[in-house]
Coordinates of C-alpha atoms in Angstrom, one line a residue:
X253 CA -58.8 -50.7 -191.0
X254 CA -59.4 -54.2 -190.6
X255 CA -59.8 -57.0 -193.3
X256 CA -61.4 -59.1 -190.9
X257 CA -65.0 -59.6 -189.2
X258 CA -64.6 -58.2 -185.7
X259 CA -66.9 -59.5 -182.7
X260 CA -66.0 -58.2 -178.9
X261 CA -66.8 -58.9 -175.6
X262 CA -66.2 -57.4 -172.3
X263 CA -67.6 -59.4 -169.5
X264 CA -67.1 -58.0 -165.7
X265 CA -68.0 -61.3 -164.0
X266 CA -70.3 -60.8 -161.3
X267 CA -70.8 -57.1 -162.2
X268 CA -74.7 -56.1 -162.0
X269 CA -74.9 -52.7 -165.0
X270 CA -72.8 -52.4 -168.2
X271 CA -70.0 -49.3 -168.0
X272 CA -67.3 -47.9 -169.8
X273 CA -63.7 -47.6 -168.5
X274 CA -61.3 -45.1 -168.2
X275 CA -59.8 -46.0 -171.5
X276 CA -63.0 -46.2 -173.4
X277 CA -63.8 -49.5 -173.1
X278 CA -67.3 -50.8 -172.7
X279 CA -67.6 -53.6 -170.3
X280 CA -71.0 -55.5 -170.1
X281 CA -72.7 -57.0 -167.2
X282 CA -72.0 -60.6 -166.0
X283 CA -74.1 -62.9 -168.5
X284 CA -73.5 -66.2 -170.7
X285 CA -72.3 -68.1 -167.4
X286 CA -74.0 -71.8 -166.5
X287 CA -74.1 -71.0 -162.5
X288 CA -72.2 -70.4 -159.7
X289 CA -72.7 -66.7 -157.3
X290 CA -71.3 -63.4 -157.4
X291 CA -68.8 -62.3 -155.4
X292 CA -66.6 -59.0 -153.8
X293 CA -63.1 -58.8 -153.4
X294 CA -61.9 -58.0 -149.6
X295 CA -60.3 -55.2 -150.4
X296 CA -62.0 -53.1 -153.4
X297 CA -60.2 -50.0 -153.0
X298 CA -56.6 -51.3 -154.0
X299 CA -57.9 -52.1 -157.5
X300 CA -58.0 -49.4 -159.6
X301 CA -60.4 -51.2 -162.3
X302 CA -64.3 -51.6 -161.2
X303 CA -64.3 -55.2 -163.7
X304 CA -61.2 -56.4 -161.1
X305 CA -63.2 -55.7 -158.3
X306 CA -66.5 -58.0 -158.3
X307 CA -66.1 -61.6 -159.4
X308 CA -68.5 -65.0 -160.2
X309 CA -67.5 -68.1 -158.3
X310 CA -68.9 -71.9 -158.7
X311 CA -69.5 -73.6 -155.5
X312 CA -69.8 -77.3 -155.5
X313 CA -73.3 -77.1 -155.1
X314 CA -73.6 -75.7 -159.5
X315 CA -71.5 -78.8 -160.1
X316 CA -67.7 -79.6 -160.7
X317 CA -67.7 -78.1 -163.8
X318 CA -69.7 -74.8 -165.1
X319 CA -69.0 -72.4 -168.0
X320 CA -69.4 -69.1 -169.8
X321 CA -70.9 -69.7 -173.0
X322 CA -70.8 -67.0 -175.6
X323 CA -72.3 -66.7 -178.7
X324 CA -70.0 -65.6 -181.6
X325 CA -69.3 -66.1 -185.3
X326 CA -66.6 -68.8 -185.9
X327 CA -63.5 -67.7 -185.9
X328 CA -60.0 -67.2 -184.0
X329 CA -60.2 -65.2 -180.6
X330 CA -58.2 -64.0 -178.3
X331 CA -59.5 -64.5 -174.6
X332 CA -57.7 -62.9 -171.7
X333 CA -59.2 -63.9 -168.1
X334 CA -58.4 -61.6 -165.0
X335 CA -58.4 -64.2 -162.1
X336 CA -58.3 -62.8 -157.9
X337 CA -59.1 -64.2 -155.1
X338 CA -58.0 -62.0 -152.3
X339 CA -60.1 -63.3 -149.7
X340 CA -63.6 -62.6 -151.3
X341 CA -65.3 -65.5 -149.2
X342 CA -63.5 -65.1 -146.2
X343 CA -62.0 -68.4 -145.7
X344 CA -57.7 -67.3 -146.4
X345 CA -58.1 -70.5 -148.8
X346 CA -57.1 -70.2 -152.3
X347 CA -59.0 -73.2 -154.7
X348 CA -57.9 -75.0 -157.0
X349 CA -59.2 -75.9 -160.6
X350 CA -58.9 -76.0 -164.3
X351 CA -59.7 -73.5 -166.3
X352 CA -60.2 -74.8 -170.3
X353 CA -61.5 -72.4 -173.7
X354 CA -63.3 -74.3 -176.2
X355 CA -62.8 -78.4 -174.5
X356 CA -59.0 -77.6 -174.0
X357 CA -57.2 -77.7 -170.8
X358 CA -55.2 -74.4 -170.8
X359 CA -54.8 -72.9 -167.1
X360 CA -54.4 -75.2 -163.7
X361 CA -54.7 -72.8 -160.3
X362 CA -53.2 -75.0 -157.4
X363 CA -53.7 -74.0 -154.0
X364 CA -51.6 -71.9 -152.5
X365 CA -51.4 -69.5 -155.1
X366 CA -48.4 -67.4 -154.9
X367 CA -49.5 -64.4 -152.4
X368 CA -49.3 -61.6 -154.4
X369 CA -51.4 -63.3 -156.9
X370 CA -53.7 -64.2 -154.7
X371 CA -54.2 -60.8 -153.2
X372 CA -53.8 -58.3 -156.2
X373 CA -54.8 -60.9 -159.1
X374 CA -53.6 -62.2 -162.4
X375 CA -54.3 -61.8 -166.6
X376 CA -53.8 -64.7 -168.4
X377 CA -54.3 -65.0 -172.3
X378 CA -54.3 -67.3 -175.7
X379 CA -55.8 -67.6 -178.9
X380 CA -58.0 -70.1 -180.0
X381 CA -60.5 -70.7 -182.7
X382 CA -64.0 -71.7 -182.3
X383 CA -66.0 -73.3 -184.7
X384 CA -69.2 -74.1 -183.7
X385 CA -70.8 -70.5 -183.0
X386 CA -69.9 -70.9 -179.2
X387 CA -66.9 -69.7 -177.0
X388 CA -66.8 -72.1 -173.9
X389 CA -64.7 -71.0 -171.1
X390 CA -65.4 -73.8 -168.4
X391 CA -64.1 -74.1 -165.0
X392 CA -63.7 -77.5 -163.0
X393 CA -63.6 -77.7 -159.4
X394 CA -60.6 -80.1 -157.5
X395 CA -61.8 -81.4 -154.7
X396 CA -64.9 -79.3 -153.4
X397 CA -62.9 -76.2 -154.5
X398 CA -65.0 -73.3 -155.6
X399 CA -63.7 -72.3 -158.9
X400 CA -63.5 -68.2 -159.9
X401 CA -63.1 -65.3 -162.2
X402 CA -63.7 -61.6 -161.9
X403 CA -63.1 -60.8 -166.1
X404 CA -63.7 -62.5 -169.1
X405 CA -62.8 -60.7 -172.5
X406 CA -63.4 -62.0 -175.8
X407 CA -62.0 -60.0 -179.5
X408 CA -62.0 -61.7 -182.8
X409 CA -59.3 -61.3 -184.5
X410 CA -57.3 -61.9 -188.0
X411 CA -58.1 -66.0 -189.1
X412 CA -54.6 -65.9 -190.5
X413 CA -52.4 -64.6 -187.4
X414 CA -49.7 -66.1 -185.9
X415 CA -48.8 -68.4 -188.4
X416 CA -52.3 -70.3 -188.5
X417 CA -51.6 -71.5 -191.8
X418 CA -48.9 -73.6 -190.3
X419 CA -50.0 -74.1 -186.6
X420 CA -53.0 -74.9 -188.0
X421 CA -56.8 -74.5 -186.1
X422 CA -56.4 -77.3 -184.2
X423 CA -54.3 -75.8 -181.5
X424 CA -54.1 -72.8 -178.7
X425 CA -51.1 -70.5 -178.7
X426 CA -51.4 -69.9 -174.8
X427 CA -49.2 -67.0 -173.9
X428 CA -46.3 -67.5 -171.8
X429 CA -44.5 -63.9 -172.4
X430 CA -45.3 -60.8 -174.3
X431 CA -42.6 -58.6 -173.6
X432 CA -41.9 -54.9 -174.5
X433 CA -38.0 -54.2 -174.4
X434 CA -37.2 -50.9 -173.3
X435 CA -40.9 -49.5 -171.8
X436 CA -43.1 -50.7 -169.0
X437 CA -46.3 -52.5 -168.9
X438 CA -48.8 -51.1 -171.9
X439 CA -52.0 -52.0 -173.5
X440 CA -55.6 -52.5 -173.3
X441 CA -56.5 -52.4 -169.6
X442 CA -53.0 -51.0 -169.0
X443 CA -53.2 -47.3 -171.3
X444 CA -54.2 -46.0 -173.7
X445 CA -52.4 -47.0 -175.7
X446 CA -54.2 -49.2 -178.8
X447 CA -54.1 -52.9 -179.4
X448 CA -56.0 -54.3 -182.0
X449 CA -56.2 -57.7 -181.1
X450 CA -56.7 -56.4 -177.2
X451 CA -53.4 -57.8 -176.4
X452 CA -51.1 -56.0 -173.4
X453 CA -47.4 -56.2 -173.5
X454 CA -45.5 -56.4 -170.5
X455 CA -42.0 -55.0 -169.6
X456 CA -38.6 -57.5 -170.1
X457 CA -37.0 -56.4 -167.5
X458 CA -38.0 -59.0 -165.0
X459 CA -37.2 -61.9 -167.5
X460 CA -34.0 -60.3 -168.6
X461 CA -31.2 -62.9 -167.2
X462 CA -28.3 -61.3 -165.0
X463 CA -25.8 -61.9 -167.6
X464 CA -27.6 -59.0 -169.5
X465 CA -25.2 -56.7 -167.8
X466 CA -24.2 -53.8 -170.6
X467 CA -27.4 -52.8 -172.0
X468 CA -29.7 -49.4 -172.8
X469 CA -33.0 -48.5 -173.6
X470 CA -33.7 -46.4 -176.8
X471 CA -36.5 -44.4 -178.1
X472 CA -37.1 -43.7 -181.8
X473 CA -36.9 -39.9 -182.8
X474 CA -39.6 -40.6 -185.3
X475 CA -42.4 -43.0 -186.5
X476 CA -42.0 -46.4 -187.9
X477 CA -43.8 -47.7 -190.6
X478 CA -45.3 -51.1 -191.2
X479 CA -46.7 -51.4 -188.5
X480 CA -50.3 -52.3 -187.5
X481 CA -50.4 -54.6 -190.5
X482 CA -52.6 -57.9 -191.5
X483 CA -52.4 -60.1 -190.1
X484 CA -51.0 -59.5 -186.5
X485 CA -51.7 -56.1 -186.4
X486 CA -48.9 -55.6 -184.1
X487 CA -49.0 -52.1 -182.7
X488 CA -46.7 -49.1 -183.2
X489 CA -45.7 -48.4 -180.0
X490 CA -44.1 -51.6 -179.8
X491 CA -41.1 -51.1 -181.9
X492 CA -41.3 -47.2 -181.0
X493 CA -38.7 -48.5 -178.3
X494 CA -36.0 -50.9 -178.1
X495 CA -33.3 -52.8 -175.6
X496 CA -29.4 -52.3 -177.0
X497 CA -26.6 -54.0 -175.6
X498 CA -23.5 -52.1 -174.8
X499 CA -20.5 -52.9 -176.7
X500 CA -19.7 -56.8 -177.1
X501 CA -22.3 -57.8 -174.7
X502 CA -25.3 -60.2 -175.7
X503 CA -28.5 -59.8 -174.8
X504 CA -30.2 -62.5 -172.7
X505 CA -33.9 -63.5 -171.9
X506 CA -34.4 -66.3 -169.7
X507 CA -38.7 -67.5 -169.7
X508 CA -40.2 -69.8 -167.1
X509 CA -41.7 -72.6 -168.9
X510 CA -43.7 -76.2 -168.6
X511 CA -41.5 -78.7 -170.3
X512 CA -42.8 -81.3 -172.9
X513 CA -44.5 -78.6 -175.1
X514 CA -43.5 -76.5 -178.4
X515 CA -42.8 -73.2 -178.6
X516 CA -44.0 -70.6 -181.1
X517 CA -41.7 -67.5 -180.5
X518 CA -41.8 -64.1 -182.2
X519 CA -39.4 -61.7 -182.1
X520 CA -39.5 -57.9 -183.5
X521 CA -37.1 -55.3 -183.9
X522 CA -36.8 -52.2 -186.1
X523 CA -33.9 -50.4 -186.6
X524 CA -34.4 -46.7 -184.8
X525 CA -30.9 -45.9 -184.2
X526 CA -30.0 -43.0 -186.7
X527 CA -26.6 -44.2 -186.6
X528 CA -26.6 -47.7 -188.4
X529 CA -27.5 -46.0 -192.2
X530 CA -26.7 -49.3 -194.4
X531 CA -26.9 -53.1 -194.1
X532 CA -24.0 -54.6 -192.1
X533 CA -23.8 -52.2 -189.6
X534 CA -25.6 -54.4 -187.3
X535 CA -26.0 -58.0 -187.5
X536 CA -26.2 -60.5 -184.7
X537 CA -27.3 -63.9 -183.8
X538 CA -30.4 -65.6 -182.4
X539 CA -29.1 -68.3 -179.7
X540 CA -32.2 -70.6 -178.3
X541 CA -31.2 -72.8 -176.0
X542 CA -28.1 -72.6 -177.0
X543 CA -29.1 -73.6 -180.5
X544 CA -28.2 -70.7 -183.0
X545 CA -31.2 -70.4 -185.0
X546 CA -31.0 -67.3 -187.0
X547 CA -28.5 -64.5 -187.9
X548 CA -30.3 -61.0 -188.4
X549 CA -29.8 -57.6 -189.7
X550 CA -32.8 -55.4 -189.7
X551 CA -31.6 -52.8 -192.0
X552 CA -30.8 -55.3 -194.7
X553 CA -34.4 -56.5 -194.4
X554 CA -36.5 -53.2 -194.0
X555 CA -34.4 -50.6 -193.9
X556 CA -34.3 -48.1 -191.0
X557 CA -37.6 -47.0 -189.0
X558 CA -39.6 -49.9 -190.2
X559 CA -40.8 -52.8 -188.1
X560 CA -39.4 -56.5 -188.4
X561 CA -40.6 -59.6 -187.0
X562 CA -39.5 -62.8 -187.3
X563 CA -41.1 -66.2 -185.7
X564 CA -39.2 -69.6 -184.5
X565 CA -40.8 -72.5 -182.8
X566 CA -38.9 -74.7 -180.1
X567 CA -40.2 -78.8 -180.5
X568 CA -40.6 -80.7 -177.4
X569 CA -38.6 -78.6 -175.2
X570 CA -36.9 -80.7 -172.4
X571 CA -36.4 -77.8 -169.7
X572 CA -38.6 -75.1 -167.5
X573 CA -36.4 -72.3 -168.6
X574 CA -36.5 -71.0 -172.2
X575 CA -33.3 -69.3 -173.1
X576 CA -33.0 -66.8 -175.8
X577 CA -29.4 -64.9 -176.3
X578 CA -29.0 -62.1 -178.9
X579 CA -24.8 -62.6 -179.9
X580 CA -23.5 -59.8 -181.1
X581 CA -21.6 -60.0 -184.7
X582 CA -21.3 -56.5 -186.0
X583 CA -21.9 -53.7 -183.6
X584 CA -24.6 -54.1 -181.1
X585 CA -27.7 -56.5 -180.8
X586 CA -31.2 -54.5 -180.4
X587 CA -34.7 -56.1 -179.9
X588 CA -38.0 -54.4 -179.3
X589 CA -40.4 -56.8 -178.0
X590 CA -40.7 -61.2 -177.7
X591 CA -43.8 -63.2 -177.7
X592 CA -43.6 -66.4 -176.3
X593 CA -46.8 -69.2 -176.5
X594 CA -47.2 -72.4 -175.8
X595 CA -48.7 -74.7 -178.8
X596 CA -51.4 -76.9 -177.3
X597 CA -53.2 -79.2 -179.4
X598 CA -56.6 -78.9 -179.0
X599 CA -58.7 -81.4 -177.4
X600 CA -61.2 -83.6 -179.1
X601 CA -64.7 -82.5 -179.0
X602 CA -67.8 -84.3 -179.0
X603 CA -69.8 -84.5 -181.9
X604 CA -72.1 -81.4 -182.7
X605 CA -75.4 -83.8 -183.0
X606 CA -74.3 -85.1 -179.7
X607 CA -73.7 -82.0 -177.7
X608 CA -77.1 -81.1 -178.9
X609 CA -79.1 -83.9 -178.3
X610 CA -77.5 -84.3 -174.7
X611 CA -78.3 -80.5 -174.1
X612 CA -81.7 -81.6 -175.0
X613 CA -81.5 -84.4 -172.5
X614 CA -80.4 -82.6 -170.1
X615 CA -83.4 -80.4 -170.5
X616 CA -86.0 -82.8 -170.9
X617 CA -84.9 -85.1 -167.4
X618 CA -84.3 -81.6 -166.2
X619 CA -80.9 -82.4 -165.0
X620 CA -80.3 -80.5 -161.5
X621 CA -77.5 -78.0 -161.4
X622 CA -75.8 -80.3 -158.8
X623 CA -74.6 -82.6 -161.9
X624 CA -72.8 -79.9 -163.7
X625 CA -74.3 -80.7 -167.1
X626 CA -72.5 -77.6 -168.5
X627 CA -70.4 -77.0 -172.0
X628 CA -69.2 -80.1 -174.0
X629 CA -70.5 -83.4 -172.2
X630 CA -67.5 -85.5 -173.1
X631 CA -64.6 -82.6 -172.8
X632 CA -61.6 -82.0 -171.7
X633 CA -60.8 -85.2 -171.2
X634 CA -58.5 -84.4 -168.7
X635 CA -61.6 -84.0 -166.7
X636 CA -64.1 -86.6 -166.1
X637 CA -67.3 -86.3 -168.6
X638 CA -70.8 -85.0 -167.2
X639 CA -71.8 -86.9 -164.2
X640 CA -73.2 -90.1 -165.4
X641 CA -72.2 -90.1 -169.1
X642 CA -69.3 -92.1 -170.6
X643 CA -67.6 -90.8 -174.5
X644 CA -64.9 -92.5 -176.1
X645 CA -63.4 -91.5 -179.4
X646 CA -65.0 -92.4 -182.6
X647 CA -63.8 -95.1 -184.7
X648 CA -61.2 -92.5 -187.0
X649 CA -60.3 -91.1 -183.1
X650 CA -61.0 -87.4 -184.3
X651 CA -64.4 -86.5 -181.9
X652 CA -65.8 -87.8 -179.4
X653 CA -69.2 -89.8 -178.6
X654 CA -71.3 -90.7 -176.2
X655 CA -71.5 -94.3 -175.5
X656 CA -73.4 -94.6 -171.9
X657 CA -75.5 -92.9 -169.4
X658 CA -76.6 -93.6 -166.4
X659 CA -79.0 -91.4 -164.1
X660 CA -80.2 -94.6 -162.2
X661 CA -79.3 -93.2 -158.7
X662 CA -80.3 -89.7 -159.7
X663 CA -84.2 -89.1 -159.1
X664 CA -84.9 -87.6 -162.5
X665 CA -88.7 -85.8 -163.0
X666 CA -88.8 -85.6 -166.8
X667 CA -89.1 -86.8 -170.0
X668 CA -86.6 -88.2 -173.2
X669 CA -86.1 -86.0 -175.5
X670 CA -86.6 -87.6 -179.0
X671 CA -83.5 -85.8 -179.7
X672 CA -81.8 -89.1 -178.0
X673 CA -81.9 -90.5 -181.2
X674 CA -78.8 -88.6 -182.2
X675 CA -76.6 -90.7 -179.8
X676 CA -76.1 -93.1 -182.6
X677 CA -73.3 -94.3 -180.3
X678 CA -75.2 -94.7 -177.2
X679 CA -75.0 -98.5 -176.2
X680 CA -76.0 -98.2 -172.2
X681 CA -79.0 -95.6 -171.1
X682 CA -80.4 -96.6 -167.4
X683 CA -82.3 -94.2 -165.6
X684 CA -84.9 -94.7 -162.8
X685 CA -87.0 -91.9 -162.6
X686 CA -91.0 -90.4 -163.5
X687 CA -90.5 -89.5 -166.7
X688 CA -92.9 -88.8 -169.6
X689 CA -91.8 -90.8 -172.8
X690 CA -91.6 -89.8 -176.7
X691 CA -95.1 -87.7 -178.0
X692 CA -95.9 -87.1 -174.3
X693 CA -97.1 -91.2 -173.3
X694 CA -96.5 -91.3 -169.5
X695 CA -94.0 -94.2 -167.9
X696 CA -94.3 -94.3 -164.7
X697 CA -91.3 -95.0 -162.4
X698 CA -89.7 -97.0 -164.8
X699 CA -86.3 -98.5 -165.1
X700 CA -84.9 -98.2 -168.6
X701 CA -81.4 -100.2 -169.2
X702 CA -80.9 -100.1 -173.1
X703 CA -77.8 -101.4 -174.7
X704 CA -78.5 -99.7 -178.0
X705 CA -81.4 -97.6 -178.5
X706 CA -84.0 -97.7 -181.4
X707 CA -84.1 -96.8 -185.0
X708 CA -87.4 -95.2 -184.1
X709 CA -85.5 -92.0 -182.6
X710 CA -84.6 -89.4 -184.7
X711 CA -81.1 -90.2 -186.5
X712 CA -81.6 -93.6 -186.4
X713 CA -81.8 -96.1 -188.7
X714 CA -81.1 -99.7 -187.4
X715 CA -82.6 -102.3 -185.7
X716 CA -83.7 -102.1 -182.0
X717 CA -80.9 -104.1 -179.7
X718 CA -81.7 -104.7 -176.0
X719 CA -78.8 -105.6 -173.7
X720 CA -79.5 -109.5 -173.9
X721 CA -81.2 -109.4 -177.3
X722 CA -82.1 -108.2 -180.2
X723 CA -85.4 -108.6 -182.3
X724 CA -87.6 -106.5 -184.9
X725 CA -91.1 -106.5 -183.8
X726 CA -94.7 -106.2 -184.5
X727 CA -97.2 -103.6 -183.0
X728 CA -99.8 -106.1 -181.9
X729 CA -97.5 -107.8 -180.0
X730 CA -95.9 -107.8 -176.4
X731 CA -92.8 -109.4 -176.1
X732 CA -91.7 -110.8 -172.9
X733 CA -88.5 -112.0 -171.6
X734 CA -88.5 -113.6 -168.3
X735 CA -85.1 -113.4 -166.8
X736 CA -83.3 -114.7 -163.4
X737 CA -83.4 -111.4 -161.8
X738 CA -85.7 -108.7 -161.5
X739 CA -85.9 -106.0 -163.1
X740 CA -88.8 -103.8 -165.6
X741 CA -87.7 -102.0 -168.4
X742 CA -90.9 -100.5 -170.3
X743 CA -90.8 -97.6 -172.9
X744 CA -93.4 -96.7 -175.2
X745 CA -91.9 -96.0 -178.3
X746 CA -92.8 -94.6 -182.0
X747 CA -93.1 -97.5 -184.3
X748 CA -91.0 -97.5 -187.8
X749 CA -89.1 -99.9 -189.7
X750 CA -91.5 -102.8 -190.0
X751 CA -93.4 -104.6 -192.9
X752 CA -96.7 -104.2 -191.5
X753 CA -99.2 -101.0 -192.5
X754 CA -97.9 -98.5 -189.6
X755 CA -96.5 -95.2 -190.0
X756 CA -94.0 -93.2 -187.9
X757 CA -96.1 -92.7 -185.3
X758 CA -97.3 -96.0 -183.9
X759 CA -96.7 -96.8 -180.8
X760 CA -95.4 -100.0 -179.6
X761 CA -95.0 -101.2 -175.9
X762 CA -91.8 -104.0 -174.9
X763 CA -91.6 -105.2 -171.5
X764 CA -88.3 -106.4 -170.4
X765 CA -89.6 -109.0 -167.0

């Protein structure tokens, strides 16, 4: 059924044994997260799902920032989070924090949430592709706020939906409306009723504006075709029920919004009333803020019983209310279902070398969980970068790099990781600490403040720059710089690059006095 590689998961954060819901769907037990402790929501009984019930939170004490990090195949995904608080630790204080997928700021929770979000909990959803073989859902704390989630699903799903060929995978269609004229809420989690891509459709009627006064539900007396095709997949019940207006009147959404961003909308209809039998029975207009965009007639395009969808995208829209008016022309207007996301662009990320050789690093120094060394060290950069490390773009601005870190304050038991030598950008490393240098040689309590580290590293290729000089060097020697202030810098490092007769794994000592 599907022409495209499918990879699923079902994560019931802070759940302790896999199951399988009422609607056949397998949910595993809490994994892939960086930290945090599992949690209970005050009131289990008025939640009718067990994955709703138990939730993973991230006191400061794991860090300001900690992630789920799960492997998958590259690919676009849709994630859908199912975020509660209702009271689980006791304190009536609902925290604030970001929420990003994949290094990109896409939800903000700002205490106090809304009460009935707070008590009975909310989904939230977008697509985004990942490209590296990892799905990073990270959470930040505000202030000493202790971040939380009780779901976390994950579904591959077609590369080329929603118009990726234009949008492009450098951005996340975050959903601000998925709306099902005509029937109440529906969908994975919801019935059983089947969504490929896991997605659940809401009902219109809260969104309809009060100038939708004449208007009708309607139900199709048979099947329509075309539905469930690449590469939206979007489901047959959704255009197995539609919202009519009554005579002249239009039809009228009206969809809270954040200003400044674009729009992609998409709009379905089919034509299941048995009396419109040719083209130009029904036509009518598509009015965006006041903008008329498009003029439509679904029998003209498909014919009766057959679904239609048609996509628009608002630029830079100046207002918090998205309005969308169907005008009549010829008889009626008649709409099934809207889809409304916001186009983010995604966020830089660091440079894969980088995030490796800093995951090393954080290994090696063994990095406490306090720091919050979790996910991509230099994004979003909304947020600040891991404790102690600076990242600016690269020179053609499209990733990020790391450029300086400092651990001098922090008490690191450890060693360097010779993957270090990937930071080809690193200009400032200072770090006090017991650490055991490259090929295991011991430094003891030593102060290390490089400006640019050495071609001896792995990925390096240049010569060796202190941060008040630069020189190439011999084995045999010790070099010595006395300077006005005090201050040791010693590092035993693998020798390369000279003229003399050593190989790779000479070992030269410097002392910076």
């Amino acid at each position: 059924m599907y022409t495209f590689a499918y990879t699923a998961y079902h994560i019931d954060c802070g759940g302790p044994t896999n199951f399988t819901d009422k609607f056949n769907t397998t949910w595993l037990s809490d994994r892939f997260y960086t930290g945090g402790t599992i949690g209970l929501v005050s009131e289990p009984l008025r939640f009718q799902s067990l994955q709703e019930k138990t939730l993973r939170f991230f006191p400061i004490s794991s860090g300001k920032k900690n992630c789920y990090i799960v492997p998958v195949p590259s690919g676009r995904y849709f994630v859908r989070t199912f975020t509660v608080y209702d009271n689980y630790d006791g304190k009536s204080s609902t925290p604030s924090f970001d929420l990003s997928v994949e290094g990109t700021l896409v939800f903000s929770w700002r205490s106090p949430w809304p009460a009935e979000i707070s008590r009975s909990g909310a989904y939230s959803d977008l697509f985004a592709f990942v490209s590296d073989g990892e799905a990073d859902v990270c959470f930040y704390s505000i202030a000493t706020d202790s971040p939380v989630i009780a779901s976390l699903e994950l579904i591959q799903v077609d590369p080329a939906s929603y118009d990726s060929a234009s949008i492009g995978n450098h951005s996340v269609l975050v959903n601000y409306g998925r709306l099902s004229s005509g029937s109440e809420q529906w969908g994975p989690g919801f019935s059983n009723d089947t969504d490929v891509f896991g997605r659940s459709w809401q009902s219109g009627a809260e969104f309809r504006s009060p100038n939708s006064v004449g208007i009708k539900a309607v139900s199709a007396i048979r099947n329509v075709i075309n539905t469930d095709q690449r590469p939206n997949y979007f489901p047959a019940k959704l255009y197995q029920t539609a919202l009519m207006a009554i005579g002249n009147s239009a039809l009228e959404y009206e969809l809270p919004v954040d200003a400044k961003l674009d729009y992609l909308m998409w709009f379905h209809f089919a034509e299941i009333d048995v009396s419109v039998t040719k083209p130009g029975q029904r036509v009518f207009d598509v009015v965006v803020n006041d903008k008329n965009v498009s003029r439509v007639d679904i029998y003209k395009q498909v014919g009766s019983f057959a679904a239609y969808s048609w996509h628009y995208t608002v630029n830079n829209l100046s207002s918090s209310l998205l309005s969308v008016k169907l005008v009549p022309v010829v008889g009626a207007p008649l709409i099934c279902g809207l889809e409304n996301y916001a186009i983010v662009l995604a966020d830089l990320s660091t440079v894969l070398d980088q995030v490796i050789a800093m995951r090393a690093l954080k290994e090696s120094l063994r990095v406490p969980v306090r720091m919050g060394w979790n996910g991509d060290p230099c994004t979003p950069t909304n947020w600040d970068a891991w404790e102690g490390v600076t990242c600016h773009p690269n020179k053609d601005e499209t990733a990020l790099v790391v450029s300086q870190i400092d651990l001098g304050s922090q008490g690191l038991k450890g060693y360097i990781s010779d993957q270090i030598g990937c930071l080809t950008n690193l200009v400032s490393l200072a770090t006090y600490c017991c650490v055991m240098g490259l090929y295991g040689s011991m430094l003891s309590k030593v102060l290390t403040n490089i400006v640019l580290v050495s071609p001896f590293f792995q990925c390096f290729r240049q010569q060796i720059k202190w941060k008040y000089f630069s020189f190439w060097y011999h084995v045999s020697e010790t070099i010595s710089v006395q300077k006005s202030w005090r201050a040791y810098c010693s590092m035993l490092l693998p020798y390369s690059g000279h003229t003399g007769n050593f190989n790779s794994s000479s070992m030269v000592m410097i002392t910076l006095g």
